[in-house]
Short mmCIF file of C-alpha atoms and ligand atoms in Angstrom, two decimals:
data_model
loop_
_atom_site.label_atom_id
_atom_site.label_comp_id
_atom_site.label_asym_id
_atom_site.label_seq_id
_atom_site.Cartn_x
_atom_site.Cartn_y
_atom_site.Cartn_z
CA MET A 1 -1.37 -14.37 15.35
CA ARG A 2 -3.72 -17.11 14.30
CA SER A 3 -5.34 -16.57 10.99
CA LEU A 4 -9.08 -16.42 10.68
CA GLU A 5 -8.98 -19.64 8.79
CA GLU A 6 -7.17 -21.35 11.65
CA GLN A 7 -9.73 -19.97 14.02
CA GLY A 8 -12.36 -21.48 11.82
CA ALA A 9 -14.23 -18.90 9.77
CA ARG A 10 -17.33 -20.96 9.56
CA PRO A 11 -20.59 -20.88 11.44
CA ILE A 12 -19.69 -21.10 15.13
CA ALA A 13 -22.09 -21.96 17.92
CA SER A 14 -22.46 -19.09 20.36
CA SER A 15 -23.21 -19.40 24.07
CA CYS A 16 -26.91 -19.74 23.34
CA GLY A 17 -26.15 -22.60 21.00
CA CYS A 18 -27.21 -20.69 17.91
CA ALA A 19 -25.01 -20.58 14.85
CA LYS A 20 -23.27 -17.27 14.34
CA PRO A 21 -24.98 -15.13 11.79
CA ALA A 22 -23.77 -15.60 8.25
CA LEU A 23 -22.45 -12.07 8.12
CA GLU A 24 -19.82 -12.82 10.74
CA THR A 25 -18.52 -15.74 8.79
CA GLY A 26 -18.51 -13.82 5.54
CA ASN A 27 -21.21 -15.96 4.02
CA LEU A 28 -23.11 -13.04 2.73
CA LEU A 29 -26.40 -13.69 1.05
CA THR A 30 -26.58 -10.86 -1.41
CA GLU A 31 -29.63 -9.22 -2.81
CA PRO A 32 -29.14 -6.98 -5.81
CA ILE A 33 -29.99 -3.36 -5.19
CA GLY A 34 -31.03 -3.23 -8.82
CA TYR A 35 -30.51 -4.65 -12.28
CA LEU A 36 -28.56 -2.62 -14.75
CA GLU A 37 -30.07 -1.44 -17.98
CA SER A 38 -27.10 -1.30 -20.31
CA CYS A 39 -26.55 -0.44 -23.94
CA PHE A 40 -24.59 -3.71 -24.21
CA LEU A 41 -26.95 -6.58 -24.74
CA ALA A 42 -24.53 -9.48 -24.37
CA LYS A 43 -20.93 -10.20 -23.44
CA ASN A 44 -19.86 -10.22 -27.06
CA GLY A 45 -18.77 -6.72 -27.91
CA THR A 46 -18.97 -5.43 -24.35
CA PRO A 47 -15.79 -3.52 -23.50
CA ARG A 48 -13.30 -5.25 -21.25
CA GLN A 49 -13.03 -2.16 -19.11
CA PRO A 50 -15.19 0.92 -18.77
CA SER A 51 -12.40 3.19 -19.97
CA ILE A 52 -12.62 1.70 -23.45
CA CYS A 53 -15.94 3.22 -24.34
CA SER A 54 -16.83 6.46 -22.62
CA HIS A 55 -19.89 6.67 -24.89
CA SER A 56 -21.48 3.60 -23.38
CA ARG A 57 -24.56 4.25 -21.28
CA ALA A 58 -26.57 2.52 -18.64
CA CYS A 59 -28.98 3.22 -15.84
CA LEU A 60 -29.88 1.60 -12.60
CA ARG A 61 -33.02 1.94 -10.58
CA ILE A 62 -32.77 1.04 -6.93
CA ARG A 63 -35.35 -1.60 -6.11
CA LYS A 64 -38.16 -0.88 -3.78
CA SER A 65 -37.60 -4.22 -2.08
CA ILE A 66 -34.30 -2.83 -0.79
CA PHE A 67 -35.50 0.57 0.36
CA ASN A 68 -39.04 1.80 0.65
CA ASN A 69 -37.82 5.11 -0.61
CA PRO A 70 -35.00 4.31 -3.03
CA GLU A 71 -34.38 7.99 -3.69
CA HIS A 72 -33.31 8.45 -0.07
CA SER A 73 -30.45 6.02 -0.60
CA LEU A 74 -29.09 8.15 -3.43
CA MET A 75 -29.22 11.42 -1.56
CA GLY A 76 -25.94 13.27 -1.94
CA LEU A 77 -24.59 10.98 -4.61
CA GLU A 78 -25.30 13.53 -7.31
CA GLN A 79 -22.38 15.56 -5.99
CA PHE A 80 -19.91 12.96 -7.19
CA SER A 81 -18.60 12.63 -10.70
CA HIS A 82 -17.76 8.92 -10.58
CA VAL A 83 -19.06 5.88 -8.77
CA TRP A 84 -17.79 2.41 -8.08
CA ILE A 85 -20.28 -0.21 -9.12
CA LEU A 86 -20.06 -3.63 -7.52
CA PHE A 87 -21.89 -6.25 -9.47
CA VAL A 88 -22.31 -9.94 -10.16
CA PHE A 89 -20.98 -11.51 -13.34
CA HIS A 90 -24.30 -13.26 -13.65
CA LYS A 91 -23.71 -14.62 -17.13
CA ASN A 92 -20.62 -16.62 -16.26
CA GLY A 93 -22.60 -19.81 -16.02
CA HIS A 94 -20.95 -20.92 -12.78
CA LEU A 95 -18.48 -19.79 -10.17
CA SER A 96 -14.87 -20.35 -11.09
CA TYR A 97 -12.31 -21.82 -8.76
CA LYS A 98 -9.39 -21.75 -11.14
CA ALA A 99 -6.42 -20.16 -9.43
CA LYS A 100 -4.87 -19.20 -12.75
CA VAL A 101 -6.65 -17.68 -15.69
CA GLN A 102 -5.82 -16.88 -19.27
CA PRO A 103 -6.93 -13.35 -19.85
CA PRO A 104 -7.55 -12.15 -23.38
CA ARG A 105 -4.70 -10.53 -25.25
CA LEU A 106 -2.08 -12.66 -23.57
CA ASN A 107 -2.15 -15.39 -26.15
CA GLY A 108 -2.47 -18.25 -23.77
CA ALA A 109 -0.34 -16.90 -20.97
CA LYS A 110 -1.63 -17.70 -17.50
CA THR A 111 -1.50 -15.71 -14.35
CA GLY A 112 -3.10 -15.75 -10.92
CA VAL A 113 -6.75 -14.79 -10.98
CA PHE A 114 -6.24 -12.13 -8.35
CA SER A 115 -3.72 -10.32 -10.50
CA THR A 116 -6.36 -9.90 -13.16
CA ARG A 117 -9.74 -8.33 -13.77
CA SER A 118 -11.07 -11.58 -15.14
CA PRO A 119 -14.81 -12.16 -14.69
CA HIS A 120 -14.04 -15.77 -13.77
CA ARG A 121 -13.34 -15.67 -10.06
CA PRO A 122 -14.56 -17.48 -6.96
CA ASN A 123 -17.13 -14.89 -6.01
CA ALA A 124 -17.95 -13.59 -9.51
CA ILE A 125 -17.93 -10.01 -8.31
CA GLY A 126 -17.07 -7.21 -10.71
CA LEU A 127 -15.93 -3.70 -9.93
CA THR A 128 -16.39 -0.86 -12.36
CA LEU A 129 -15.61 2.80 -12.05
CA ALA A 130 -18.37 4.52 -13.98
CA THR A 131 -19.11 8.13 -14.76
CA LEU A 132 -22.16 9.32 -12.91
CA GLU A 133 -24.22 11.30 -15.36
CA LYS A 134 -27.25 12.01 -13.29
CA VAL A 135 -29.27 10.99 -10.30
CA GLU A 136 -32.99 11.21 -10.72
CA GLY A 137 -35.24 9.99 -7.96
CA GLY A 138 -34.27 6.41 -7.25
CA THR A 139 -32.37 6.01 -10.51
CA ILE A 140 -28.78 6.69 -11.48
CA TYR A 141 -27.59 7.26 -15.03
CA LEU A 142 -24.11 6.12 -15.93
CA SER A 143 -21.69 6.27 -18.79
CA GLY A 144 -18.37 4.53 -19.39
CA ILE A 145 -19.45 1.07 -18.38
CA ASP A 146 -18.44 -2.50 -19.18
CA MET A 147 -21.45 -4.39 -17.86
CA ILE A 148 -24.12 -6.11 -19.84
CA HIS A 149 -27.82 -5.57 -19.74
CA GLY A 150 -29.51 -7.17 -16.75
CA THR A 151 -26.37 -7.25 -14.59
CA PRO A 152 -27.32 -7.55 -10.91
CA VAL A 153 -25.77 -4.66 -9.01
CA LEU A 154 -24.80 -5.23 -5.38
CA ASP A 155 -23.62 -1.83 -4.33
CA ILE A 156 -22.75 1.70 -5.38
CA LYS A 157 -20.01 3.71 -3.71
CA PRO A 158 -18.79 7.18 -4.55
CA TYR A 159 -15.37 7.48 -6.07
CA ILE A 160 -13.33 9.66 -3.77
CA ALA A 161 -9.85 10.32 -5.09
CA ASP A 162 -8.61 11.21 -1.64
CA TYR A 163 -9.45 7.72 -0.45
CA ASP A 164 -9.30 5.66 -3.59
CA SER A 165 -6.07 6.87 -5.05
CA PRO A 166 -2.75 5.78 -3.63
CA GLN A 167 -1.47 8.98 -5.15
CA ASN A 168 -2.71 10.71 -2.10
CA LEU A 169 -0.35 8.88 0.18
CA MET A 170 2.40 11.34 0.82
CA GLU A 171 4.89 8.74 2.03
CA PRO A 172 4.82 5.40 0.27
CA LEU A 173 5.14 2.59 2.76
CA GLY A 174 8.14 0.36 2.64
CA ASP A 175 8.08 -2.87 0.77
CA PHE A 176 6.79 -5.53 3.11
CA ASN A 177 8.26 -8.73 1.93
CA LEU A 178 6.01 -11.49 3.17
CA GLN A 179 8.30 -14.25 2.12
CA ASN A 180 11.18 -13.44 4.39
CA ASN A 181 9.29 -11.06 6.64
CA GLN A 182 11.64 -8.20 5.90
CA HIS A 183 10.42 -4.70 5.81
CA LYS A 184 12.48 -2.52 3.57
CA SER A 185 11.88 0.88 2.20
CA ARG A 186 11.97 1.32 -1.52
CA THR A 187 12.66 4.25 -3.68
CA VAL A 188 10.66 5.37 -6.63
CA SER A 189 13.33 4.39 -9.08
CA GLN A 190 13.54 0.93 -7.58
CA SER A 191 9.97 -0.07 -7.43
CA TYR A 192 7.47 2.25 -8.95
CA SER A 193 6.62 2.54 -12.53
CA LYS A 194 5.40 5.93 -13.53
CA THR A 195 1.92 4.76 -14.24
CA GLY A 196 -0.73 7.13 -13.16
CA SER A 197 1.70 9.19 -11.24
CA CYS A 198 -0.40 12.29 -11.28
CA ASP A 199 -3.68 11.39 -12.81
CA GLN A 200 -5.66 10.74 -9.72
CA GLN A 201 -4.46 13.88 -8.14
CA GLN A 202 -5.49 15.69 -11.27
CA LEU A 203 -8.98 14.31 -11.04
CA SER A 204 -9.23 15.20 -7.42
CA GLU A 205 -8.15 18.74 -8.13
CA CYS A 206 -10.38 18.96 -11.14
CA ASN A 207 -13.35 17.99 -9.10
CA LYS A 208 -12.71 20.77 -6.71
CA THR A 209 -12.37 23.48 -9.28
CA GLN A 210 -13.52 24.49 -12.69
CA CYS A 211 -13.08 21.11 -14.33
CA TYR A 212 -16.05 19.76 -12.52
CA HIS A 213 -19.19 20.70 -14.25
CA ARG A 214 -22.22 18.62 -14.67
CA THR A 215 -24.09 18.38 -17.88
CA LYS A 216 -27.58 19.68 -17.61
CA GLU A 217 -28.66 17.28 -20.27
CA LYS A 218 -30.57 14.25 -19.27
CA PRO A 219 -28.96 11.02 -20.33
CA LYS A 220 -31.30 8.70 -22.10
CA CYS A 221 -32.48 5.46 -20.78
CA PRO A 222 -34.91 2.93 -22.14
CA LYS A 223 -38.52 3.58 -21.31
CA ASP A 224 -37.57 7.17 -21.03
CA ARG A 225 -38.95 8.05 -24.37
CA ALA A 226 -41.96 9.95 -23.22
CA SER A 227 -40.00 12.64 -21.50
CA GLU A 228 -37.00 12.90 -23.74
CA GLU A 229 -38.20 15.83 -25.83
CA ASN A 230 -37.60 18.00 -22.81
CA TYR A 231 -33.90 17.46 -22.97
CA PRO A 232 -31.49 18.78 -25.52
CA LYS A 233 -29.16 16.26 -27.06
CA HIS A 234 -25.46 16.03 -26.69
CA SER A 235 -23.69 17.20 -29.76
CA ASP A 236 -20.58 15.45 -28.64
CA THR A 237 -20.49 13.49 -25.46
CA THR A 238 -16.78 13.64 -25.07
CA GLY A 239 -16.88 17.36 -25.37
CA THR A 240 -19.61 18.04 -22.86
CA HIS A 241 -18.73 15.52 -20.20
CA ARG A 242 -16.60 16.18 -17.27
CA PRO A 243 -13.18 14.84 -18.00
CA LEU A 244 -12.91 11.13 -17.54
CA PRO A 245 -10.37 10.20 -14.98
CA GLU A 246 -7.06 9.53 -16.62
CA HIS A 247 -6.19 7.43 -13.64
CA ARG A 248 -7.69 4.34 -15.04
CA ASP A 249 -4.32 2.87 -15.64
CA ILE A 250 -4.69 1.08 -12.39
CA GLU A 251 -7.95 -0.28 -13.58
CA THR A 252 -6.60 -1.33 -16.89
CA ASP A 253 -8.03 -4.73 -17.32
CA PHE A 254 -5.76 -7.55 -17.30
CA GLY A 255 -8.18 -8.52 -19.82
CA LEU A 256 -6.31 -5.75 -20.93
CA GLU A 257 -7.17 -2.52 -22.45
CA SER A 258 -6.08 1.00 -22.08
CA ARG A 259 -8.06 4.10 -22.75
CA SER A 260 -9.12 4.01 -26.34
CA ASP A 261 -7.78 7.46 -26.95
CA GLU A 262 -4.33 6.72 -25.65
CA ASN A 263 -1.41 5.74 -27.79
CA LEU A 264 -1.03 2.13 -27.00
CA SER A 265 2.13 0.19 -27.06
CA VAL A 266 2.27 -2.71 -29.45
CA ALA A 267 1.79 -6.08 -27.86
CA LYS A 268 4.60 -8.52 -27.86
CA GLU A 269 2.31 -11.00 -29.48
CA GLN A 270 4.63 -13.93 -29.71
CA LEU A 271 6.48 -13.79 -26.48
CA GLY A 272 3.73 -12.69 -24.20
CA PRO A 273 4.52 -10.63 -21.20
CA PRO A 274 7.48 -11.44 -19.11
CA GLY A 275 6.64 -12.85 -15.73
CA LEU A 276 3.72 -14.88 -17.00
CA GLU A 277 3.40 -18.53 -17.57
CA LYS A 278 2.68 -19.80 -20.99
CA SER A 279 0.07 -22.49 -21.04
CA SER A 280 1.59 -24.23 -24.00
CA PRO A 281 4.03 -26.90 -22.95
CA LYS A 282 6.07 -26.13 -26.06
CA GLU A 283 6.84 -22.75 -24.71
CA GLY A 284 8.43 -24.28 -21.67
CA MET A 285 7.75 -23.19 -18.17
CA LYS A 286 8.30 -19.51 -17.79
CA LYS A 287 7.91 -19.02 -14.11
CA ARG A 288 6.93 -15.77 -12.57
CA PRO A 289 9.65 -14.08 -10.66
CA ARG A 290 9.10 -14.70 -7.00
CA SER A 291 8.58 -11.19 -5.85
CA MET A 292 7.19 -8.03 -7.26
CA LYS A 293 10.58 -6.48 -6.88
CA ALA A 294 12.00 -9.11 -9.18
CA THR A 295 9.28 -8.39 -11.70
CA MET A 296 9.98 -4.72 -11.67
CA ASP A 297 13.68 -5.29 -12.03
CA LEU A 298 13.01 -7.56 -14.95
CA GLN A 299 11.09 -4.90 -16.75
CA GLY A 300 13.83 -2.41 -16.33
CA SER A 301 13.84 0.45 -18.75
CA SER A 302 10.84 -0.73 -20.71
CA THR A 303 8.71 -0.01 -17.67
CA GLU A 304 9.91 3.51 -17.77
CA LYS A 305 9.19 3.80 -21.45
CA HIS A 306 5.65 2.55 -21.27
CA HIS A 307 4.65 4.23 -18.10
CA ALA A 308 5.68 7.76 -18.63
CA ALA A 309 2.80 10.08 -17.87
CA PRO A 310 2.97 12.78 -20.49
CA SER A 311 -0.39 14.23 -19.54
CA CYS A 312 0.82 15.38 -16.13
CA PRO A 313 0.77 19.08 -15.62
CA ALA A 314 4.22 20.44 -14.89
CA ARG A 315 3.49 20.94 -11.23
CA MET A 316 2.67 17.29 -10.82
CA THR A 317 5.52 15.67 -12.61
CA ASN A 318 7.89 15.81 -9.68
CA ARG A 319 5.53 14.00 -7.38
CA ALA A 320 6.47 10.52 -6.40
CA PRO A 321 4.17 8.09 -8.12
CA CYS A 322 2.35 5.95 -5.62
CA SER A 323 0.64 3.31 -7.68
CA MET A 324 2.33 0.56 -9.50
CA VAL A 325 1.25 -1.52 -12.44
CA PRO A 326 3.59 -4.18 -13.72
CA ALA A 327 4.96 -3.38 -17.12
CA TRP A 328 3.66 -6.64 -18.53
CA VAL A 329 0.12 -5.43 -18.07
CA ARG A 330 0.68 -2.67 -20.53
CA GLU A 331 3.07 -4.44 -22.77
CA ALA A 332 0.39 -7.02 -23.40
CA THR A 333 -1.96 -4.42 -24.76
CA ALA A 334 -2.40 -4.64 -28.50
CA ALA A 335 -2.29 -1.64 -30.75
CA PRO A 336 -5.70 -0.09 -31.38
CA LEU A 337 -7.39 -1.11 -34.58
CA GLN A 338 -8.40 1.27 -37.30
CA VAL A 339 -12.17 1.25 -37.56
CA ARG A 340 -14.06 1.96 -40.74
CA PHE A 341 -17.65 1.78 -41.86
CA THR A 342 -18.72 0.71 -45.32
CA PRO A 343 -21.04 3.16 -47.11
CA HIS A 344 -23.75 0.59 -46.58
CA ALA A 345 -23.20 0.59 -42.84
CA GLU A 346 -23.27 4.39 -42.75
CA VAL A 347 -26.66 4.34 -44.47
CA ASP A 348 -27.86 1.65 -42.08
CA LEU A 349 -26.85 3.74 -39.12
CA GLY A 350 -28.69 6.78 -40.45
CA GLN A 351 -31.82 4.74 -41.01
CA LEU A 352 -31.61 3.11 -37.65
CA SER A 353 -31.19 6.34 -35.80
CA SER A 354 -34.24 7.84 -37.43
CA GLY A 355 -36.31 4.73 -36.87
CA GLY A 356 -36.52 4.25 -40.63
CA GLU A 357 -38.49 7.47 -41.06
CA PRO A 358 -36.59 9.77 -43.44
CA ASP A 359 -37.84 13.05 -41.94
CA VAL A 360 -37.63 12.09 -38.30
CA VAL A 361 -35.07 14.09 -36.35
CA GLN A 362 -35.69 12.22 -33.13
CA THR A 363 -33.25 9.38 -32.67
CA ALA A 364 -34.64 5.90 -32.21
CA PHE A 365 -31.84 4.77 -29.92
CA LYS A 366 -32.71 3.84 -26.38
CA TYR A 367 -29.45 4.89 -24.79
CA PHE A 368 -27.51 6.94 -27.30
CA GLN A 369 -28.50 10.47 -27.89
CA SER A 370 -27.50 10.63 -31.52
CA ALA A 371 -26.29 8.52 -34.40
CA GLU A 372 -22.91 10.14 -33.85
CA GLU A 373 -22.77 8.90 -30.29
CA ALA A 374 -23.76 5.40 -31.40
CA LYS A 375 -21.07 5.48 -34.04
CA ASN A 376 -18.49 6.64 -31.52
CA ALA A 377 -19.43 3.79 -29.22
CA ILE A 378 -19.20 1.20 -31.99
CA GLU A 379 -15.83 2.60 -33.00
CA ALA A 380 -14.52 2.53 -29.44
CA VAL A 381 -15.61 -1.08 -28.95
CA LEU A 382 -13.97 -2.23 -32.17
CA ARG A 383 -10.82 -0.17 -31.76
CA ALA A 384 -10.00 -2.23 -28.67
CA ASP A 385 -10.57 -5.50 -30.56
CA PRO A 386 -13.32 -7.21 -28.57
CA ARG A 387 -12.58 -10.67 -29.98
CA SER A 388 -11.47 -13.49 -27.73
CA VAL A 389 -7.97 -14.87 -28.19
CA TYR A 390 -9.52 -17.96 -29.73
CA ARG A 391 -11.47 -15.98 -32.29
CA ARG A 392 -8.55 -13.77 -33.11
CA LYS A 393 -6.27 -16.70 -33.73
CA LEU A 394 -8.51 -19.33 -35.21
CA CYS A 395 -11.53 -17.61 -36.69
CA GLN A 396 -9.90 -14.62 -38.29
CA ASP A 397 -12.12 -14.69 -41.36
CA ARG A 398 -15.37 -15.07 -39.51
CA LEU A 399 -17.85 -12.29 -39.24
CA PHE A 400 -18.20 -10.78 -35.79
CA TYR A 401 -21.55 -9.67 -34.41
CA PHE A 402 -22.53 -7.64 -31.42
CA THR A 403 -25.47 -5.57 -30.25
CA VAL A 404 -25.19 -2.15 -28.78
CA ASP A 405 -28.37 -0.28 -27.92
CA ILE A 406 -30.77 -1.15 -30.76
CA ALA A 407 -27.98 -1.69 -33.27
CA HIS A 408 -27.00 -5.17 -34.32
CA VAL A 409 -23.55 -4.71 -35.79
CA THR A 410 -21.90 -7.03 -38.31
CA CYS A 411 -18.22 -6.54 -38.92
CA TRP A 412 -15.03 -8.29 -39.88
CA PHE A 413 -11.41 -7.89 -38.91
CA GLY A 414 -8.36 -7.58 -41.11
CA ASP A 415 -4.75 -6.79 -40.45
CA GLY A 416 -4.87 -3.87 -38.03
CA PHE A 417 -8.43 -2.85 -38.80
CA ALA A 418 -12.07 -3.62 -38.19
CA GLU A 419 -14.73 -2.85 -40.76
CA VAL A 420 -18.40 -2.45 -40.01
CA LEU A 421 -20.40 -4.04 -42.79
CA ARG A 422 -24.02 -3.74 -41.68
CA ILE A 423 -25.98 -2.22 -38.82
CA LYS A 424 -29.44 -3.65 -38.45
CA PRO A 425 -32.11 -3.19 -35.81
CA ALA A 426 -31.60 -5.66 -32.99
CA SER A 427 -34.28 -8.28 -33.32
CA GLU A 428 -34.41 -9.43 -29.71
CA PRO A 429 -36.39 -7.25 -27.38
CA ILE A 430 -34.42 -6.44 -24.27
CA GLN A 431 -35.69 -8.47 -21.35
CA MET A 432 -35.10 -7.50 -17.78
CA THR A 433 -34.06 -9.99 -15.18
CA ASP A 434 -35.51 -8.19 -12.21
CA PRO A 435 -38.28 -10.46 -11.04
CA GLU A 436 -39.79 -7.72 -9.01
CA GLU A 437 -40.36 -4.88 -11.35
CA SER A 438 -40.54 -4.12 -14.99
CA LEU A 439 -38.74 -0.97 -15.92
CA VAL A 440 -41.56 0.56 -17.86
CA SER A 441 -41.57 3.71 -15.84
CA LEU A 442 -37.83 4.05 -15.56
CA GLY A 443 -36.59 7.56 -15.78
CA SER A 444 -40.01 9.12 -15.97
C1 LIG B 1 -13.01 -8.11 -17.85
S1 LIG B 1 -14.55 -7.80 -17.04
C2 LIG B 1 -14.12 -6.39 -16.06
C3 LIG B 1 -15.27 -5.93 -15.24
C4 LIG B 1 -14.92 -4.93 -14.16
N1 LIG B 1 -14.46 -3.68 -14.72
C5 LIG B 1 -13.90 -5.51 -13.21
O1 LIG B 1 -12.72 -5.18 -13.35
O2 LIG B 1 -14.28 -6.27 -12.35
C6 LIG B 1 -15.58 -7.08 -18.29
C7 LIG B 1 -16.18 -8.14 -19.15
O3 LIG B 1 -17.07 -8.89 -18.36
C8 LIG B 1 -18.13 -9.36 -19.15
N2 LIG B 1 -19.36 -9.05 -18.44
C9 LIG B 1 -19.93 -7.84 -18.24
N3 LIG B 1 -21.05 -7.97 -17.52
C10 LIG B 1 -21.19 -9.29 -17.24
C11 LIG B 1 -22.15 -10.06 -16.55
N4 LIG B 1 -23.20 -9.49 -15.96
N5 LIG B 1 -22.00 -11.41 -16.49
C12 LIG B 1 -20.92 -11.99 -17.07
N6 LIG B 1 -19.99 -11.32 -17.75
C13 LIG B 1 -20.11 -9.98 -17.86
C14 LIG B 1 -18.06 -8.66 -20.49
O4 LIG B 1 -17.61 -9.59 -21.44
C15 LIG B 1 -17.00 -7.59 -20.28
O5 LIG B 1 -16.22 -7.45 -21.43
#
């Protein structure tokens, strides 16, 4: 069969002499359905995957230029607990055509861009599985996000475990070896790590039964201040939310984080993951094994060790796992850092959350519902060590800054810990990039 490329996937003249529409050639001219309002102001300090910080919050209002009645487009979405968000990495500067990338946490190791979740890719499209907190009119409220403020969003799709989880395949397909065109069946012990063996199924079952309950509380969003008194605050977001899907193993960034509340395996800092190339010539050329099978064989028992799924209910543990994540993805993940706040920072946080007014109970945060939630978010971000490889290696003693909600956080990193030194009000007002609308009335 001729490939599309051979056939010429470029504008083709039709019988009338017109060029084929761009859609047919895949040259899609996108128009954002909205611009995200996120608690993360800039890339610095933004989690590498949504699973890192379940306390993070954002909202998205569908633009009227897309639909006259944006609320119609969201009809029915409120029945889902999670949504896929497709977005543009608009702050990359330019599109990237590098076939290999050096994701963070791999200490210079390179791998193919399509085996990673790197933002630097030919089409600069990101994919995030977010928790859907609430749908209100033409606006959705999200938590557990890894996108910065102003991110152009291209699409929203409901997360449907039955479709989106390979766990739901009863019979794994055989291993189709493209190189020699052999189709061979593989057994679980041969080819599948135990990653996520039951998690997706769990989520799917949870959604159907008692686990699925929606908070009645209204998540906060900027410009939502006028109406917020009507809504009680979360005492503890983790406690009141529906359970986050444990299945995010498959989403684990190859910029590479695991859930912040998981026990993480210690990174093999010096060696880097097997199967990856080191960029340093000194390290010699460590070529990737040719096939996935080879990679899995290489990992051997360590795959088993790192990918056991202790959270599976007993009835699930015998199921054949149907998703596979190479062991090197997890082995590259560094141990979580201890996070502490100086007394000064604690005071700062208290002052910030009350807007500097000692007797004010109302929090001044735009996204977070309490100082506790803000603190949890800061902790989660730092626990996963948000520094770039460069910073971690060469600027160890430098202060690290990031802004989350209205908090400008100053911290430093030591051996196995991060310490928050100061938390000041963010000086820069948050600007929106949507040329069409200001978000003044968002959420009201
Ligand atoms: C590793 S990417 C993963 C994103 C998504 N979950 C995915 O897998 O496609 C997440 C990082 O992208 C960066 N980022 C988030 N929003 C961005 C934007 N709008 N433009 C450029 N970079 C962004 C942040 O530094 C964040 O830590």
